[in-house]
Short mmCIF file of C-alpha atoms in Angstrom, two decimals:
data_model
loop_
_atom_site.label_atom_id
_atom_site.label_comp_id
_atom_site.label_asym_id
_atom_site.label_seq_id
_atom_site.Cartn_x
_atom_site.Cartn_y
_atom_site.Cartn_z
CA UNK A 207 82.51 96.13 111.24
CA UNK A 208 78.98 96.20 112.95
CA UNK A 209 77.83 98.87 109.65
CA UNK A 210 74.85 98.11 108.31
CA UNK A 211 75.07 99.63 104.81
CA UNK A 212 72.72 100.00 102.05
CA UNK A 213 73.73 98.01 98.71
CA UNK A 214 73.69 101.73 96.82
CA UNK A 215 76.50 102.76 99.79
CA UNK A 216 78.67 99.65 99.27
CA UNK A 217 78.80 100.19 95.97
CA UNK A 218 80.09 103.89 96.29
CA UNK A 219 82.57 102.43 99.18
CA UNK A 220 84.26 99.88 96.79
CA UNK A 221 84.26 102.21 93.38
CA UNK A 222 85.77 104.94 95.49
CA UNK A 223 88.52 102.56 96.37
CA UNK A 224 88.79 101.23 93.21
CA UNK A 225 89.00 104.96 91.55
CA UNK A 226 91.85 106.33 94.20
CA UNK A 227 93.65 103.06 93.61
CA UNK A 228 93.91 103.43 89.83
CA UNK A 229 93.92 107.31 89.30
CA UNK A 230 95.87 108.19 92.14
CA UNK A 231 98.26 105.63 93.38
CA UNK A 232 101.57 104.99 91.99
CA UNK A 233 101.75 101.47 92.67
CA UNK A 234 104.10 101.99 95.69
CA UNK A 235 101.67 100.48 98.02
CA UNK A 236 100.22 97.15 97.91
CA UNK A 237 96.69 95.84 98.57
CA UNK A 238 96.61 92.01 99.49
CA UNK A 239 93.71 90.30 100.80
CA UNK A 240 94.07 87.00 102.86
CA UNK A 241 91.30 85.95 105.42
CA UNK A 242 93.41 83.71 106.76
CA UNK A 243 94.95 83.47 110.74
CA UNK A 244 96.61 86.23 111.92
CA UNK A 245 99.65 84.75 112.15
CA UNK A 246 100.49 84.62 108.60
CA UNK A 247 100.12 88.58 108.67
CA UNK A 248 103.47 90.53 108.67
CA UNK A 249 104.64 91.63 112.36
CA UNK A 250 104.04 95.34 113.91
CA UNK A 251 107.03 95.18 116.67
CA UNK A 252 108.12 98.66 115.65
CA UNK A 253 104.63 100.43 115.80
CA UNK A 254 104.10 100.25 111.67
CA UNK A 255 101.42 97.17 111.33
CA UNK A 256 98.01 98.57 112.51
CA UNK A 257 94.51 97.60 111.97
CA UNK A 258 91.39 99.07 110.70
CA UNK A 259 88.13 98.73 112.11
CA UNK A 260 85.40 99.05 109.27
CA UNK A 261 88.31 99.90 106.61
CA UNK A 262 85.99 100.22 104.07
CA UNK A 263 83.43 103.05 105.31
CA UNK A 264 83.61 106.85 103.98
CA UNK A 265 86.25 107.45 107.10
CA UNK A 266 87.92 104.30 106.82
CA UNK A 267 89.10 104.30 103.73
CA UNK A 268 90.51 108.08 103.83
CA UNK A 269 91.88 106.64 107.07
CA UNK A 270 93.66 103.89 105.64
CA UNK A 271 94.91 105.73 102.32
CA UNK A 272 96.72 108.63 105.17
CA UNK A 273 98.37 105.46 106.97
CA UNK A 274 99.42 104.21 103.61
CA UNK A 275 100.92 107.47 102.76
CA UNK A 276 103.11 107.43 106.18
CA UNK A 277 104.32 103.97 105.84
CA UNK A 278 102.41 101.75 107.55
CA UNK A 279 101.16 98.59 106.88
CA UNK A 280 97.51 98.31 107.66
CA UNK A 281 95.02 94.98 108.49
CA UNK A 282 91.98 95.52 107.73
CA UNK A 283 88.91 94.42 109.42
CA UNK A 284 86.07 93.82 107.44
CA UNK A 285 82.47 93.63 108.09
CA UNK A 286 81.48 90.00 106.41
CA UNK A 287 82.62 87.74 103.42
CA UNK A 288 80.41 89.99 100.97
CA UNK A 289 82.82 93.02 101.25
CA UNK A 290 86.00 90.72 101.60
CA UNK A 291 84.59 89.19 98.36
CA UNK A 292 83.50 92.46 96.21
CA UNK A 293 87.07 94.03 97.10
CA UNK A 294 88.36 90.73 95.59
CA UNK A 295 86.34 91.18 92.82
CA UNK A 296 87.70 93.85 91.86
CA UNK A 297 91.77 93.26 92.07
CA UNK A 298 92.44 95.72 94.24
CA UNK A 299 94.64 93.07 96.14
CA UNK A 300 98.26 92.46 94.49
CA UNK A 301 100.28 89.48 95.09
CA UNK A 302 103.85 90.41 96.35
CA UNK A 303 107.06 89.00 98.07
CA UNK A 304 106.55 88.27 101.78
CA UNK A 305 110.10 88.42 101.97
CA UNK A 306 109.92 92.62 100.57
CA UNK A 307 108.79 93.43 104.10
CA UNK A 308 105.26 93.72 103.23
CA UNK A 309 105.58 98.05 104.47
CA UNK A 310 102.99 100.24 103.31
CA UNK A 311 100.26 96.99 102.45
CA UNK A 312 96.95 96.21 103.24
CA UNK A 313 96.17 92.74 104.68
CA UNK A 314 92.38 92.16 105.09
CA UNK A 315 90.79 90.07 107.39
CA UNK A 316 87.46 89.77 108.80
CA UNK A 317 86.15 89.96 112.02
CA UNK A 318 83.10 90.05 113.94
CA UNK A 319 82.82 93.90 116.44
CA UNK A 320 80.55 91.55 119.02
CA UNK A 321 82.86 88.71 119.20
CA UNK A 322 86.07 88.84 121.38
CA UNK A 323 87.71 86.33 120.10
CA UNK A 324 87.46 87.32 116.39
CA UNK A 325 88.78 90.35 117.54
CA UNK A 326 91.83 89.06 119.43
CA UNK A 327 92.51 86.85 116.15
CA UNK A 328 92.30 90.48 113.83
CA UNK A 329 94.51 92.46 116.32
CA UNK A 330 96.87 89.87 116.68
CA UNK A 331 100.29 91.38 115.47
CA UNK A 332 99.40 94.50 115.32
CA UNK A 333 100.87 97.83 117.68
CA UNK A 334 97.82 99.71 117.41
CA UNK A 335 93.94 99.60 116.65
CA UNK A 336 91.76 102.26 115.08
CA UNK A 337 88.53 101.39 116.00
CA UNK A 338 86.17 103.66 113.31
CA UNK A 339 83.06 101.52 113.05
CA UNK A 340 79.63 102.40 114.23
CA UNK A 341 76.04 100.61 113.46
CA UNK A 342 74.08 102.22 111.15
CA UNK A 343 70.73 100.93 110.70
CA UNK A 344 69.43 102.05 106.87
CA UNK A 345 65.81 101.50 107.58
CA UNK A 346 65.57 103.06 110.66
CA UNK A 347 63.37 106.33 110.55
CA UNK A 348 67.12 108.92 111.61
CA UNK A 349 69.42 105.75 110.26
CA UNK A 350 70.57 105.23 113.83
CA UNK A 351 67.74 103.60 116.70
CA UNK A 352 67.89 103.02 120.52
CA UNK A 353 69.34 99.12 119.92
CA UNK A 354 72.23 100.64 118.05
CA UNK A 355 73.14 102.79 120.69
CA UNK A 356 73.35 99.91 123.12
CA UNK A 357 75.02 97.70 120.78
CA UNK A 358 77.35 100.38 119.93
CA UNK A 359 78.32 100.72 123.88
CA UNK A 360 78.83 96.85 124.17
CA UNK A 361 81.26 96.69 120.68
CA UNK A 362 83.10 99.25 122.24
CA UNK A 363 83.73 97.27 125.36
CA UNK A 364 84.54 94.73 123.31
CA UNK A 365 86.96 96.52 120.89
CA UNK A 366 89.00 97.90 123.92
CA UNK A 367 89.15 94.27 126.30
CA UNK A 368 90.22 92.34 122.71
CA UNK A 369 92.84 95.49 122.67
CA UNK A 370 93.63 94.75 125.88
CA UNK A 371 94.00 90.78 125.68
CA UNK A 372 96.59 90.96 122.75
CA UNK A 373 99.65 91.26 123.78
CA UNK A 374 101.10 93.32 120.09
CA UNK A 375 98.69 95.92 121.21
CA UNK A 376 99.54 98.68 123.25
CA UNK A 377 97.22 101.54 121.78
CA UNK A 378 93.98 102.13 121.00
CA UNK A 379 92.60 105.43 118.73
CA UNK A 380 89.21 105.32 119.36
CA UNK A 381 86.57 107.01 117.11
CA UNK A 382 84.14 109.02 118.96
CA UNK A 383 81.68 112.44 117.96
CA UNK A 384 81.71 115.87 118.20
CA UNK A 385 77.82 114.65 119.10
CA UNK A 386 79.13 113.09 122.20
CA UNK A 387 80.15 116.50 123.62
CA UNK A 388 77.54 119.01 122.68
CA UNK A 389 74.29 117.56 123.73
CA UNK A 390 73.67 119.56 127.00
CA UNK A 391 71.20 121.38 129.24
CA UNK A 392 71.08 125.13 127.88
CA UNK A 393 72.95 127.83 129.15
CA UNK A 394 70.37 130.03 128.65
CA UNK A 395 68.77 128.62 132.32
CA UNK A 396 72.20 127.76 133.66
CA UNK A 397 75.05 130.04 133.69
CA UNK A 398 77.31 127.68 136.09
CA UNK A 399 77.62 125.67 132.46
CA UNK A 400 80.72 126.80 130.65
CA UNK A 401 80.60 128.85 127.16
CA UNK A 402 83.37 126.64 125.63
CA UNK A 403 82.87 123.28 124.76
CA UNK A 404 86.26 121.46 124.40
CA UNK A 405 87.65 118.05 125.39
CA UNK A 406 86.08 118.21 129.12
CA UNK A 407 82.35 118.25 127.86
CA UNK A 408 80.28 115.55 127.44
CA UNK A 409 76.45 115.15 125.86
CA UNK A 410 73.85 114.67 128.47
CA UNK A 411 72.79 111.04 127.98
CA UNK A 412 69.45 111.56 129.85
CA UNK A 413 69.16 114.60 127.66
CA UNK A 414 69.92 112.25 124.54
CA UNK A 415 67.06 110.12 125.91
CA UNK A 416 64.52 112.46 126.11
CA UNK A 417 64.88 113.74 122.95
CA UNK A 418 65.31 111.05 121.03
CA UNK A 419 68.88 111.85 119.95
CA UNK A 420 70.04 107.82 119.76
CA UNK A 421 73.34 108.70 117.42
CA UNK A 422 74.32 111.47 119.95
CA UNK A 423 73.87 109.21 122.99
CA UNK A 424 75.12 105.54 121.01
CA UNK A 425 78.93 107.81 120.30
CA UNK A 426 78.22 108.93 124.02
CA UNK A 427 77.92 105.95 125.85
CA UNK A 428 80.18 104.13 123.64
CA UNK A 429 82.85 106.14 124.30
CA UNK A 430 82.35 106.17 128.24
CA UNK A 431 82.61 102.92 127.84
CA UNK A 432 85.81 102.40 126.30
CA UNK A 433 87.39 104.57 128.60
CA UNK A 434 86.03 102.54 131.57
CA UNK A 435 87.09 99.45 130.16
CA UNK A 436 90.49 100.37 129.91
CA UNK A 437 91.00 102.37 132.95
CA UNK A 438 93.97 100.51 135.10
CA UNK A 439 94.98 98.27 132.16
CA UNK A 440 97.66 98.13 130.02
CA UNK A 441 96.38 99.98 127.17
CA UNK A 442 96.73 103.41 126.11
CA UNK A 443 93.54 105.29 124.85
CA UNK A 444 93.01 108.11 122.81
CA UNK A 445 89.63 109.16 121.38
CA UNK A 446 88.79 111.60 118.32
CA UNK A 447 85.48 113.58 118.43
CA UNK A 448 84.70 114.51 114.73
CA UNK A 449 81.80 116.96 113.46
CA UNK A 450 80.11 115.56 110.65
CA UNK A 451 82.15 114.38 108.11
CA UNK A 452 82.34 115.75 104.34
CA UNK A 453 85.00 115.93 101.56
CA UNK A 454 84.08 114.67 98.06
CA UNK A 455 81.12 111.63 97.68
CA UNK A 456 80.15 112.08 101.56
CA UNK A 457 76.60 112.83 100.37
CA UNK A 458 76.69 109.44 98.28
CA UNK A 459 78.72 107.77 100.57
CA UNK A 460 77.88 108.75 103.92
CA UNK A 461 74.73 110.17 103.77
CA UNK A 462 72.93 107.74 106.29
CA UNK A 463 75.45 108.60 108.50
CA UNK A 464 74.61 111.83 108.27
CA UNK A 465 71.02 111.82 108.00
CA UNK A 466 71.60 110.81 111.89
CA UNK A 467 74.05 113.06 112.86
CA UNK A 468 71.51 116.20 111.82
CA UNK A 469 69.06 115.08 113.70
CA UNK A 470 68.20 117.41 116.36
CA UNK A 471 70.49 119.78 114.19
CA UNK A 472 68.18 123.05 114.21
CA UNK A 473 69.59 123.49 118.09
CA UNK A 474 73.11 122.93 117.33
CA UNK A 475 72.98 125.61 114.30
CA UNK A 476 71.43 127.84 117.01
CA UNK A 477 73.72 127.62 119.44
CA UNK A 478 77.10 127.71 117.24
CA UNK A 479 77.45 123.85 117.41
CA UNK A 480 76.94 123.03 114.01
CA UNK A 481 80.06 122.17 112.39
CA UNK A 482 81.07 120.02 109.86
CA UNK A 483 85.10 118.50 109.22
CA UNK A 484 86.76 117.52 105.74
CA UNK A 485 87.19 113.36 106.16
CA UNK A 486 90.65 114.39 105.10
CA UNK A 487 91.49 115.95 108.29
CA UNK A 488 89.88 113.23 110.26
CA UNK A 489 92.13 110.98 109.15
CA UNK A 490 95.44 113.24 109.53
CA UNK A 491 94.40 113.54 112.64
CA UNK A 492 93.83 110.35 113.58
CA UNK A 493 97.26 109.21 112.80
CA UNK A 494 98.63 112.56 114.36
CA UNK A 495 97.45 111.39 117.65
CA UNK A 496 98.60 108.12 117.04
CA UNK A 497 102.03 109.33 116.37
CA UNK A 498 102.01 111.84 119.53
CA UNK A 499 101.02 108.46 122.03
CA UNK A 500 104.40 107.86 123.34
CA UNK A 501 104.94 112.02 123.59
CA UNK A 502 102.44 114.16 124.27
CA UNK A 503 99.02 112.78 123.11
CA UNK A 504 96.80 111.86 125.55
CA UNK A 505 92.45 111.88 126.58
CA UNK A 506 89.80 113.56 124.06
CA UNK A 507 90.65 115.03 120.75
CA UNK A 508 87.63 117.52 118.99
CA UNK A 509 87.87 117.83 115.34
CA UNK A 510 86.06 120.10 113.21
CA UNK A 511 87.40 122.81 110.66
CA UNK A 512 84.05 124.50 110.02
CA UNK A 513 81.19 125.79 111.83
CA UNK A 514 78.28 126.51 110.24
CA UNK A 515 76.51 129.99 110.93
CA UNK A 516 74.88 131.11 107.56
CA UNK A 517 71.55 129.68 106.75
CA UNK A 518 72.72 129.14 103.08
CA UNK A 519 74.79 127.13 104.21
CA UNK A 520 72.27 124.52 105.96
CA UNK A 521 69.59 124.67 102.93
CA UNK A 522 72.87 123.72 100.79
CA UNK A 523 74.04 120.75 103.17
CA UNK A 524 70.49 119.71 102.97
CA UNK A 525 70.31 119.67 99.01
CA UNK A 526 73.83 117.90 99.18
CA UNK A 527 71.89 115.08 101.37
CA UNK A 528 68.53 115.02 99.45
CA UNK A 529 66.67 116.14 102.58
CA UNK A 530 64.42 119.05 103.11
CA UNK A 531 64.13 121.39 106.73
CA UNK A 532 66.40 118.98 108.57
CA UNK A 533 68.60 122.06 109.46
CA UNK A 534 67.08 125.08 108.28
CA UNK A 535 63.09 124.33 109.43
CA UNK A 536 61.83 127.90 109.67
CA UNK A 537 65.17 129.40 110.13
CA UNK A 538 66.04 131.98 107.38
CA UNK A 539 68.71 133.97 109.45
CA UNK A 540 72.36 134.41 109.67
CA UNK A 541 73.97 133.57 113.16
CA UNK A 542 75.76 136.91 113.55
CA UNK A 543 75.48 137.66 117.69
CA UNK A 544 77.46 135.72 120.48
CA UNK A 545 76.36 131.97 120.46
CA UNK A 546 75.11 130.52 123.36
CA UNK A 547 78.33 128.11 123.18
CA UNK A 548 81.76 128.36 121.40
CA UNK A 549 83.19 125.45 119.90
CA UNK A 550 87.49 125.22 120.86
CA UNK A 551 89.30 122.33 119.25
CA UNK A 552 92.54 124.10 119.91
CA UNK A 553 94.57 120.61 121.62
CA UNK A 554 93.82 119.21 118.28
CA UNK A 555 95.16 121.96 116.28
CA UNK A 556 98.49 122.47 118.46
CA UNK A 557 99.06 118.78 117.97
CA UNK A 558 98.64 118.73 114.53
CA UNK A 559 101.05 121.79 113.80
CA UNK A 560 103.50 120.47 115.84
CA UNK A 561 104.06 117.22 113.91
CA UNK A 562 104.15 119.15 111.13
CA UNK A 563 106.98 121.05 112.38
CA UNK A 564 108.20 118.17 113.37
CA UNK A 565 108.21 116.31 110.04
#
């Protein structure tokens, strides 16, 4: 949904599906394609039908397979016609009994992040929208330009007024970046900055400007934007901040993605802001928060479970992603002092163990 992928990527996308559908599922859940109205999509009234921005990307799909394994039924919103078509190509849809309930499917539709009314028509029905998509732009010189991060801003304002105009939806997870909270002026000139950076920071977008940091300031002023749009309405927000996002394929699946998120990354990796997050997690928390709404879930969310402070560690991210001094540049040392900034995702983690505990 507004991705931009390369034909190599879509590929990976749809044989990654196609391998955790027949080497991992046990036929419990059901895939079933229809790009039909919305109304012939099986009701949400008790918070289990929920749809899928960009379903098929490298977060998508692990988001969709962790809502699959709690019970919910999931629409998802695809990009175009092409990836409706090459998922039908492949059978991963399976005819069953409308009457069964239709719990723990996938419905796929398709619908267009820029236009409002194709995105009223896919939320219609549904309790909940996770709103994961980005633009990527494959043949731009970082993957990610200045366009994109306007475009991104005016999707997101769309995303969250379509959320808004349907009346089944009453929450909205938003997908945001780790990169939309760590861009700032130094602390090194300014000690009236904190040392943490948690869920009240926010990336500098004149900052993001000047340095030509378009991924870091397209996830920032996207998700400003959402949360102005649905300030005083009748829709409750959440966003998730991820670091860059790993777990098995990322470097074949998502490496465009992030190719743009490193940009820049020499800084971060100074500083202590370099961190990285299994997809896996992403997704559990995702539908943690989602499940926390009516309790105690509420604002920003930063997810990471690594940071990385060993220059090894950046020249082997870099092989993983076929690129060469992205990270590392002349840097051959271990980060073993006090950073300039500390990275504290500890609402996400308290939230997460206590619907653990809870389940």
């Amino acid at each position: 949904m507004g991705v931009v992928r390369s034909e190599e990527s879509r590929e990976a996308e749809i044989e990654e599906i196609r391998r955790i559908i027949e080497g991992e599922r046990t036929g419990e859940e059901e895939w079933k394609g229809n790009n039909g109205g919305a109304d012939e999509l099986p009701g949400g009234a008790d918070g289990r039908m929920v749809c899928v921005t960009s379903g098929v990307s490298f977060l998508g799909f692990a988001l969709v397979d962790r809502l699959l394994s709690r019970g919910f039924t999931v629409r998802l919103a695809l990009d175009s016609q092409e990836d409706l078509e090459k998922v039908r190509e492949l059978e991963m849809f399976r005819e069953t009994d409308r009457d069964s309930g239709g719990g723990g499917g996938v419905w796929a539709v398709i619908a267009n992040v820029m236009d409002l009314d194709s995105l009223c028509c896919a939320f219609d029905g549904c309790a909940a929208v996770f709103h994961t998509s980005s633009f990527i732009d494959p043949s731009g010189v970082s993957g990610y330009s200045k366009q994109m991060a306007e475009m991104e801003s005016r999707a997101a304002e769309r995303v969250i007024e379509a959320c808004v105009r349907t009346e089944s939806v009453r929450k909205c997870i938003f997908t945001s970046s780790l990169l939309a909270c760590v861009w700032r002026r130094s602390s090194h000139h300014n000690h009236s900055l904190p040392t943490i950076v948690d869920e009240n920071c926010w990336s500098d977008e004149t900052l993001c400007r000047d340095r030509k940091l378009w991924l870091a300031l397209g996830k920032t002023m996207a998700e400003k934007a959402a949360w102005r749009a649905a300030r005083g309405r009748n829709l409750k927000l959440v966003t998730v901040c991820p670091a860059l996002n790993t777990g098995p394929g990322f470097c074949r699946r998502n490496a465009t993605t992030s190719i743009a998120y490193l940009k820049g990354s020499q800084e971060l990796f100074t500083d202590g802001l370099l961190a990285t997050v299994n997809v896996n997690r992403v997704a559990e928390a995702h539908v943690c928060v989602y499940e926390a709404m009516d309790s105690t879930a509420c604002g920003r969310y930063i997810c990471y479970d690594n940071v990385i402070r060993r220059a090894e560690d950046t020249i082997e991210l870099e092989r993983q992603l076929g690129i060469t001094n992205r990270i590392s540049g002349t840097t051959t040392t271990t980060l073993d002092g006090p950073n300039s900034f500390e990275l504290c995702n500890s609402k996400l983690s308290r939230l997460i163990s206590t619907s653990r505990w809870c389940h």
